[in-house]
C-alpha cells in the first residue's frame, strides 16, 4: 500500500526561510546594499567631494572605490532578495559579499570614517545572522 505523505504530516514543513534571523539578514542586506550602491554612485559622480583624513596607508582612487562599492552593493541587494526564497547559494553569497564589503569599508575609512564603521557593523550582523543556524531545535 502506497502512502501519500504530505509535507505537513511528516513533520517537515517547507518555509521560504527557516528563522527570523535569515529574514533579519535579508533586510539588512537589502538596505545595507542599497546604501553601498548610493555610496558608490556618490563616489563615482562627485569624487572630489571626499576628503582623505590625514596620511593613510591605503590610498586609492575614489572613483575606483565607487565602482567597488556599487558592484558589491548590487550583489548584496540581489543576494538579500534571494534569501527570501530560501536559496542556500544566497546565504553563502551573502556571507562572502558581506565579508568583502567589510574589507572594502575598512579601506574606505579615511574617506568617510563614521559611515564606514556603521557599514562594517551592519556586515557583522549580516554574517552573524546568516551563520547563526538555519533551524530551531524543538525541546
Tab-separated table of N, CA and C in Angstrom:
chain	number	residue	atom	x	y	z
A	1	UNK	N	0.846	-1.162	0.000
A	1	UNK	CA	0.000	0.000	0.000
A	1	UNK	C	0.894	1.229	0.000
A	2	UNK	N	0.687	2.106	-0.941
A	2	UNK	CA	1.477	3.326	-1.045
A	2	UNK	C	0.886	4.380	-0.128
A	3	UNK	N	1.743	5.024	0.590
A	3	UNK	CA	1.262	6.069	1.484
A	3	UNK	C	1.464	7.432	0.837
A	4	UNK	N	0.489	8.243	1.011
A	4	UNK	CA	0.546	9.599	0.478
A	4	UNK	C	0.896	10.537	1.628
A	5	UNK	N	2.162	10.917	1.703
A	5	UNK	CA	2.628	11.739	2.815
A	5	UNK	C	2.759	13.173	2.328
A	6	UNK	N	2.052	14.064	2.978
A	6	UNK	CA	2.213	15.481	2.665
A	6	UNK	C	3.334	16.041	3.515
A	7	UNK	N	3.820	17.165	3.118
A	7	UNK	CA	4.962	17.739	3.838
A	7	UNK	C	4.587	18.121	5.266
A	8	UNK	N	3.342	18.457	5.530
A	8	UNK	CA	2.933	18.828	6.871
A	8	UNK	C	2.746	17.638	7.787
A	9	UNK	N	2.294	16.495	7.269
A	9	UNK	CA	2.026	15.346	8.127
A	9	UNK	C	3.288	14.612	8.528
A	10	UNK	N	4.350	14.749	7.800
A	10	UNK	CA	5.592	14.066	8.134
A	10	UNK	C	6.443	14.881	9.088
A	11	UNK	N	5.964	16.021	9.504
A	11	UNK	CA	6.738	16.858	10.411
A	11	UNK	C	7.722	17.755	9.696
A	12	UNK	N	7.732	17.705	8.380
A	12	UNK	CA	8.631	18.541	7.601
A	12	UNK	C	7.786	19.606	6.929
A	13	UNK	N	8.099	20.832	7.202
A	13	UNK	CA	7.369	21.912	6.556
A	13	UNK	C	8.331	22.744	5.737
A	14	UNK	N	7.885	23.127	4.591
A	14	UNK	CA	8.721	23.956	3.720
A	14	UNK	C	8.395	25.412	3.986
A	15	UNK	N	9.434	26.163	4.293
A	15	UNK	CA	9.287	27.584	4.571
A	15	UNK	C	10.257	28.340	3.679
A	16	UNK	N	9.917	29.555	3.284
A	16	UNK	CA	10.849	30.318	2.464
A	16	UNK	C	12.172	30.587	3.189
A	17	UNK	N	12.135	30.778	4.484
A	17	UNK	CA	13.345	30.917	5.277
A	17	UNK	C	13.074	30.260	6.615
A	18	UNK	N	14.123	29.744	7.229
A	18	UNK	CA	13.934	28.892	8.393
A	18	UNK	C	13.711	29.663	9.682
A	19	UNK	N	14.357	30.770	9.861
A	19	UNK	CA	14.212	31.518	11.105
A	19	UNK	C	14.079	33.000	10.821
A	20	UNK	N	13.760	33.715	11.861
A	20	UNK	CA	13.681	35.165	11.748
A	20	UNK	C	15.031	35.805	11.500
A	21	UNK	N	16.120	35.118	11.889
A	21	UNK	CA	17.451	35.689	11.680
A	21	UNK	C	17.780	35.784	10.193
A	22	UNK	N	17.288	34.832	9.407
A	22	UNK	CA	17.519	34.905	7.969
A	22	UNK	C	16.775	36.091	7.370
A	23	UNK	N	15.553	36.313	7.826
A	23	UNK	CA	14.788	37.476	7.353
A	23	UNK	C	15.468	38.770	7.797
A	24	UNK	N	15.988	38.777	9.023
A	24	UNK	CA	16.723	39.937	9.530
A	24	UNK	C	17.945	40.207	8.658
A	25	UNK	N	18.692	39.153	8.338
A	25	UNK	CA	19.876	39.305	7.490
A	25	UNK	C	19.491	39.785	6.098
A	26	UNK	N	18.386	39.261	5.562
A	26	UNK	CA	17.942	39.670	4.229
A	26	UNK	C	17.592	41.157	4.208
A	27	UNK	N	16.880	41.609	5.219
A	27	UNK	CA	16.528	43.041	5.282
A	27	UNK	C	17.770	43.913	5.430
A	28	UNK	N	18.683	43.505	6.297
A	28	UNK	CA	19.930	44.263	6.447
A	28	UNK	C	20.715	44.286	5.142
A	29	UNK	N	20.720	43.161	4.426
A	29	UNK	CA	21.454	43.110	3.165
A	29	UNK	C	20.817	44.013	2.117
A	30	UNK	N	19.491	44.022	2.052
A	30	UNK	CA	18.816	44.861	1.060
A	30	UNK	C	19.078	46.332	1.335
A	31	UNK	N	18.888	46.747	2.583
A	31	UNK	CA	19.080	48.159	2.910
A	31	UNK	C	20.562	48.539	2.941
A	32	UNK	N	21.405	47.676	3.494
A	32	UNK	CA	22.849	47.952	3.508
A	32	UNK	C	23.433	47.960	2.108
A	33	UNK	N	22.971	47.039	1.254
A	33	UNK	CA	23.422	47.023	-0.130
A	33	UNK	C	22.979	48.267	-0.885
A	34	UNK	N	21.750	48.709	-0.610
A	34	UNK	CA	21.265	49.938	-1.247
A	34	UNK	C	22.107	51.135	-0.808
A	35	UNK	N	22.484	51.170	0.468
A	35	UNK	CA	23.348	52.261	0.938
A	35	UNK	C	24.714	52.201	0.264
A	36	UNK	N	25.242	50.981	0.065
A	36	UNK	CA	26.528	50.840	-0.620
A	36	UNK	C	26.431	51.288	-2.077
A	37	UNK	N	25.290	50.988	-2.715
A	37	UNK	CA	25.084	51.444	-4.094
A	37	UNK	C	25.085	52.969	-4.145
A	38	UNK	N	24.369	53.600	-3.233
A	38	UNK	CA	24.341	55.060	-3.194
A	38	UNK	C	25.716	55.641	-2.880
A	39	UNK	N	26.434	54.992	-1.983
A	39	UNK	CA	27.791	55.412	-1.647
A	39	UNK	C	28.682	55.323	-2.888
A	40	UNK	N	28.553	54.244	-3.647
A	40	UNK	CA	29.336	54.075	-4.861
A	40	UNK	C	28.995	55.108	-5.920
A	41	UNK	N	27.692	55.360	-6.101
A	41	UNK	CA	27.277	56.366	-7.084
A	41	UNK	C	27.816	57.740	-6.695
A	42	UNK	N	27.747	58.060	-5.394
A	42	UNK	CA	28.271	59.340	-4.927
A	42	UNK	C	29.758	59.479	-5.182
A	43	UNK	N	30.511	58.403	-5.008
A	43	UNK	CA	31.953	58.457	-5.228
A	43	UNK	C	32.289	58.531	-6.712
A	44	UNK	N	31.473	57.896	-7.550
A	44	UNK	CA	31.734	57.924	-8.989
A	44	UNK	C	31.396	59.294	-9.571
A	45	UNK	N	30.252	59.828	-9.195
A	45	UNK	CA	29.767	61.079	-9.780
A	45	UNK	C	30.554	62.286	-9.290
A	46	UNK	N	30.856	62.320	-7.993
A	46	UNK	CA	31.487	63.503	-7.421
A	46	UNK	C	32.676	63.067	-6.562
A	47	UNK	N	33.734	62.604	-7.223
A	47	UNK	CA	34.863	62.048	-6.480
A	47	UNK	C	35.696	63.083	-5.750
A	48	UNK	N	35.578	64.362	-6.076
A	48	UNK	CA	36.348	65.372	-5.358
A	48	UNK	C	35.636	65.847	-4.092
A	49	UNK	N	34.472	65.292	-3.812
A	49	UNK	CA	33.734	65.636	-2.590
A	49	UNK	C	34.353	64.980	-1.352
A	50	UNK	N	34.952	63.835	-1.539
A	50	UNK	CA	35.529	63.092	-0.427
A	50	UNK	C	36.913	63.624	-0.095
A	51	UNK	N	37.187	63.784	1.182
A	51	UNK	CA	38.459	64.298	1.644
A	51	UNK	C	39.145	63.210	2.457
A	52	UNK	N	40.393	62.960	2.140
A	52	UNK	CA	41.150	61.961	2.887
A	52	UNK	C	41.600	62.577	4.200
A	53	UNK	N	41.376	61.853	5.294
A	53	UNK	CA	41.746	62.355	6.620
A	53	UNK	C	43.166	61.909	6.953
A	54	UNK	N	44.105	62.809	6.861
A	54	UNK	CA	45.479	62.535	7.253
A	54	UNK	C	46.186	61.568	6.314
A	55	UNK	N	47.329	61.085	6.746
A	55	UNK	CA	48.084	60.106	5.974
A	55	UNK	C	47.558	58.718	6.298
A	56	UNK	N	47.181	58.003	5.279
A	56	UNK	CA	46.619	56.670	5.456
A	56	UNK	C	47.384	55.715	4.561
A	57	UNK	N	47.617	54.530	5.040
A	57	UNK	CA	48.420	53.563	4.302
A	57	UNK	C	47.762	53.195	2.976
A	58	UNK	N	46.442	53.043	2.983
A	58	UNK	CA	45.708	52.602	1.796
A	58	UNK	C	45.168	53.816	1.047
A	59	UNK	N	45.898	54.253	0.032
A	59	UNK	CA	45.447	55.384	-0.780
A	59	UNK	C	45.041	54.859	-2.155
A	60	UNK	N	43.766	55.034	-2.476
A	60	UNK	CA	43.234	54.563	-3.744
A	60	UNK	C	42.444	55.675	-4.407
A	61	UNK	N	42.177	55.505	-5.678
A	61	UNK	CA	41.363	56.445	-6.430
A	61	UNK	C	39.915	56.337	-5.953
A	62	UNK	N	39.282	57.464	-5.654
A	62	UNK	CA	37.922	57.478	-5.126
A	62	UNK	C	36.931	56.924	-6.146
A	63	UNK	N	37.129	57.224	-7.423
A	63	UNK	CA	36.229	56.713	-8.450
A	63	UNK	C	36.296	55.186	-8.528
A	64	UNK	N	37.490	54.643	-8.422
A	64	UNK	CA	37.644	53.188	-8.404
A	64	UNK	C	36.926	52.557	-7.228
A	65	UNK	N	37.054	53.188	-6.055
A	65	UNK	CA	36.342	52.684	-4.880
A	65	UNK	C	34.840	52.823	-5.043
A	66	UNK	N	34.409	53.847	-5.758
A	66	UNK	CA	32.989	53.993	-6.036
A	66	UNK	C	32.450	52.804	-6.815
A	67	UNK	N	33.212	52.351	-7.817
A	67	UNK	CA	32.787	51.189	-8.592
A	67	UNK	C	32.776	49.923	-7.734
A	68	UNK	N	33.763	49.791	-6.852
A	68	UNK	CA	33.797	48.628	-5.953
A	68	UNK	C	32.546	48.607	-5.074
A	69	UNK	N	32.200	49.747	-4.472
A	69	UNK	CA	31.018	49.816	-3.607
A	69	UNK	C	29.739	49.594	-4.396
A	70	UNK	N	29.666	50.127	-5.593
A	70	UNK	CA	28.480	49.960	-6.430
A	70	UNK	C	28.251	48.488	-6.781
A	71	UNK	N	29.292	47.814	-7.236
A	71	UNK	CA	29.155	46.407	-7.639
A	71	UNK	C	28.861	45.529	-6.431
A	72	UNK	N	29.604	45.713	-5.338
A	72	UNK	CA	29.333	44.925	-4.134
A	72	UNK	C	27.926	45.180	-3.602
A	73	UNK	N	27.495	46.422	-3.638
A	73	UNK	CA	26.152	46.762	-3.172
A	73	UNK	C	25.073	46.064	-3.981
A	74	UNK	N	25.238	46.027	-5.312
A	74	UNK	CA	24.264	45.337	-6.160
A	74	UNK	C	24.221	43.841	-5.872
A	75	UNK	N	25.382	43.237	-5.692
A	75	UNK	CA	25.442	41.811	-5.366
A	75	UNK	C	24.756	41.543	-4.035
A	76	UNK	N	24.990	42.396	-3.052
A	76	UNK	CA	24.390	42.222	-1.727
A	76	UNK	C	22.874	42.375	-1.792
A	77	UNK	N	22.377	43.343	-2.553
A	77	UNK	CA	20.925	43.532	-2.679
A	77	UNK	C	20.284	42.309	-3.326
A	78	UNK	N	20.870	41.803	-4.396
A	78	UNK	CA	20.316	40.625	-5.075
A	78	UNK	C	20.324	39.417	-4.140
A	79	UNK	N	21.433	39.194	-3.443
A	79	UNK	CA	21.507	38.065	-2.507
A	79	UNK	C	20.498	38.235	-1.376
A	80	UNK	N	20.279	39.470	-0.935
A	80	UNK	CA	19.292	39.726	0.120
A	80	UNK	C	17.889	39.354	-0.320
A	81	UNK	N	17.519	39.734	-1.534
A	81	UNK	CA	16.197	39.360	-2.040
A	81	UNK	C	16.084	37.846	-2.227
A	82	UNK	N	17.161	37.210	-2.668
A	82	UNK	CA	17.120	35.764	-2.894
A	82	UNK	C	17.056	34.980	-1.590
A	83	UNK	N	17.474	35.580	-0.482
A	83	UNK	CA	17.343	34.900	0.812
A	83	UNK	C	15.890	34.618	1.157
A	84	UNK	N	14.979	35.458	0.690
A	84	UNK	CA	13.562	35.246	0.958
A	84	UNK	C	13.020	34.008	0.243
A	85	UNK	N	13.733	33.518	-0.770
A	85	UNK	CA	13.307	32.299	-1.452
A	85	UNK	C	13.858	31.053	-0.774
A	86	UNK	N	14.768	31.240	0.155
A	86	UNK	CA	15.361	30.108	0.856
A	86	UNK	C	16.547	29.502	0.137
A	87	UNK	N	17.084	30.176	-0.857
A	87	UNK	CA	18.207	29.650	-1.629
A	87	UNK	C	19.468	29.575	-0.771
A	88	UNK	N	20.066	28.392	-0.734
A	88	UNK	CA	21.283	28.204	0.056
A	88	UNK	C	22.429	29.003	-0.540
A	89	UNK	N	22.482	29.082	-1.868
A	89	UNK	CA	23.556	29.833	-2.503
A	89	UNK	C	23.496	31.307	-2.120
A	90	UNK	N	22.284	31.824	-1.847
A	90	UNK	CA	22.156	33.224	-1.441
A	90	UNK	C	22.750	33.433	-0.053
A	91	UNK	N	22.590	32.438	0.810
A	91	UNK	CA	23.185	32.503	2.155
A	91	UNK	C	24.714	32.520	2.052
A	92	UNK	N	25.261	31.652	1.229
A	92	UNK	CA	26.714	31.585	1.048
A	92	UNK	C	27.228	32.864	0.402
A	93	UNK	N	26.545	33.304	-0.664
A	93	UNK	CA	26.924	34.544	-1.330
A	93	UNK	C	26.808	35.734	-0.387
A	94	UNK	N	25.801	35.729	0.481
A	94	UNK	CA	25.625	36.813	1.444
A	94	UNK	C	26.778	36.914	2.413
A	95	UNK	N	27.255	35.775	2.908
A	95	UNK	CA	28.390	35.781	3.840
A	95	UNK	C	29.651	36.270	3.137
A	96	UNK	N	29.878	35.775	1.919
A	96	UNK	CA	31.074	36.188	1.173
A	96	UNK	C	31.015	37.680	0.822
A	97	UNK	N	29.868	38.122	0.309
A	97	UNK	CA	29.731	39.530	-0.089
A	97	UNK	C	29.817	40.458	1.115
A	98	UNK	N	29.219	40.073	2.238
A	98	UNK	CA	29.301	40.906	3.444
A	98	UNK	C	30.743	40.979	3.944
A	99	UNK	N	31.474	39.879	3.851
A	99	UNK	CA	32.883	39.897	4.233
A	99	UNK	C	33.709	40.805	3.338
A	100	UNK	N	33.469	40.719	2.031
A	100	UNK	CA	34.177	41.608	1.098
A	100	UNK	C	33.789	43.065	1.325
A	101	UNK	N	32.516	43.295	1.645
A	101	UNK	CA	32.062	44.661	1.911
A	101	UNK	C	32.695	45.206	3.194
A	102	UNK	N	32.911	44.336	4.185
A	102	UNK	CA	33.613	44.766	5.407
A	102	UNK	C	35.022	45.230	5.071
A	103	UNK	N	35.708	44.462	4.244
A	103	UNK	CA	37.074	44.825	3.849
A	103	UNK	C	37.067	46.135	3.068
A	104	UNK	N	36.127	46.264	2.119
A	104	UNK	CA	36.042	47.497	1.326
A	104	UNK	C	35.768	48.703	2.215
A	105	UNK	N	34.886	48.543	3.207
A	105	UNK	CA	34.588	49.669	4.094
A	105	UNK	C	35.735	49.960	5.051
A	106	UNK	N	36.509	48.954	5.410
A	106	UNK	CA	37.701	49.202	6.220
A	106	UNK	C	38.683	50.060	5.434
A	107	UNK	N	38.851	49.736	4.159
A	107	UNK	CA	39.756	50.514	3.321
A	107	UNK	C	39.178	51.880	2.970
A	108	UNK	N	37.866	52.056	3.138
A	108	UNK	CA	37.165	53.317	2.861
A	108	UNK	C	37.209	54.251	4.074
A	109	UNK	N	37.726	53.784	5.205
A	109	UNK	CA	37.756	54.564	6.451
A	109	UNK	C	38.305	55.986	6.311
A	110	UNK	N	39.391	56.224	5.566
A	110	UNK	CA	39.898	57.602	5.517
A	110	UNK	C	38.984	58.569	4.772
A	111	UNK	N	38.084	58.053	3.957
A	111	UNK	CA	37.210	58.920	3.170
A	111	UNK	C	35.935	59.289	3.920
A	112	UNK	N	35.366	58.328	4.623
A	112	UNK	CA	34.124	58.546	5.359
A	112	UNK	C	34.129	57.643	6.590
A	113	UNK	N	34.821	58.015	7.665
A	113	UNK	CA	35.034	57.107	8.803
A	113	UNK	C	33.748	56.660	9.503
A	114	UNK	N	32.858	57.583	9.798
A	114	UNK	CA	31.653	57.219	10.547
A	114	UNK	C	30.773	56.284	9.723
A	115	UNK	N	30.580	56.603	8.463
A	115	UNK	CA	29.771	55.780	7.562
A	115	UNK	C	30.381	54.383	7.437
A	116	UNK	N	31.696	54.312	7.302
A	116	UNK	CA	32.364	53.022	7.154
A	116	UNK	C	32.175	52.153	8.382
A	117	UNK	N	32.262	52.731	9.551
A	117	UNK	CA	32.092	51.957	10.788
A	117	UNK	C	30.669	51.415	10.880
A	118	UNK	N	29.680	52.219	10.493
A	118	UNK	CA	28.289	51.755	10.509
A	118	UNK	C	28.110	50.609	9.520
A	119	UNK	N	28.662	50.732	8.336
A	119	UNK	CA	28.527	49.678	7.331
A	119	UNK	C	29.244	48.399	7.757
A	120	UNK	N	30.386	48.535	8.416
A	120	UNK	CA	31.096	47.355	8.925
A	120	UNK	C	30.239	46.656	9.977
A	121	UNK	N	29.600	47.429	10.861
A	121	UNK	CA	28.732	46.841	11.884
A	121	UNK	C	27.549	46.117	11.246
A	122	UNK	N	26.950	46.694	10.208
A	122	UNK	CA	25.844	46.027	9.507
A	122	UNK	C	26.319	44.712	8.904
A	123	UNK	N	27.501	44.712	8.307
A	123	UNK	CA	28.034	43.487	7.712
A	123	UNK	C	28.316	42.425	8.768
A	124	UNK	N	28.776	42.832	9.941
A	124	UNK	CA	28.997	41.877	11.032
A	124	UNK	C	27.677	41.237	11.432
A	125	UNK	N	26.619	42.036	11.567
A	125	UNK	CA	25.304	41.489	11.913
A	125	UNK	C	24.787	40.553	10.828
A	126	UNK	N	25.020	40.885	9.558
A	126	UNK	CA	24.578	40.027	8.455
A	126	UNK	C	25.280	38.679	8.522
A	127	UNK	N	26.587	38.687	8.675
A	127	UNK	CA	27.340	37.435	8.747
A	127	UNK	C	26.891	36.618	9.945
A	128	UNK	N	26.701	37.256	11.077
A	128	UNK	CA	26.238	36.531	12.265
A	128	UNK	C	24.866	35.920	12.036
A	129	UNK	N	23.943	36.691	11.472
A	129	UNK	CA	22.583	36.199	11.261
A	129	UNK	C	22.546	35.062	10.240
A	130	UNK	N	23.402	35.109	9.235
A	130	UNK	CA	23.404	34.055	8.219
A	130	UNK	C	24.096	32.782	8.687
A	131	UNK	N	24.986	32.909	9.645
A	131	UNK	CA	25.699	31.721	10.137
A	131	UNK	C	25.205	31.229	11.483
A	132	UNK	N	24.205	31.896	12.061
A	132	UNK	CA	23.704	31.522	13.398
A	132	UNK	C	22.969	30.194	13.374
A	133	UNK	N	22.527	29.735	12.247
A	133	UNK	CA	21.804	28.479	12.160
A	133	UNK	C	20.595	28.649	11.265
A	134	UNK	N	20.175	27.535	10.704
A	134	UNK	CA	19.068	27.605	9.755
A	134	UNK	C	17.768	27.071	10.307
A	135	UNK	N	17.787	26.478	11.496
A	135	UNK	CA	16.534	25.948	12.041
A	135	UNK	C	16.582	25.953	13.551
A	136	UNK	N	15.413	25.857	14.137
A	136	UNK	CA	15.299	25.805	15.599
A	136	UNK	C	15.083	24.374	16.034
A	137	UNK	N	15.715	24.011	17.108
A	137	UNK	CA	15.510	22.691	17.693
A	137	UNK	C	14.304	22.715	18.608
A	138	UNK	N	13.473	21.713	18.523
A	138	UNK	CA	12.318	21.622	19.423
A	138	UNK	C	12.704	20.804	20.642
A	139	UNK	N	12.297	21.301	21.790
A	139	UNK	CA	12.639	20.616	23.043
A	139	UNK	C	11.714	19.457	23.324
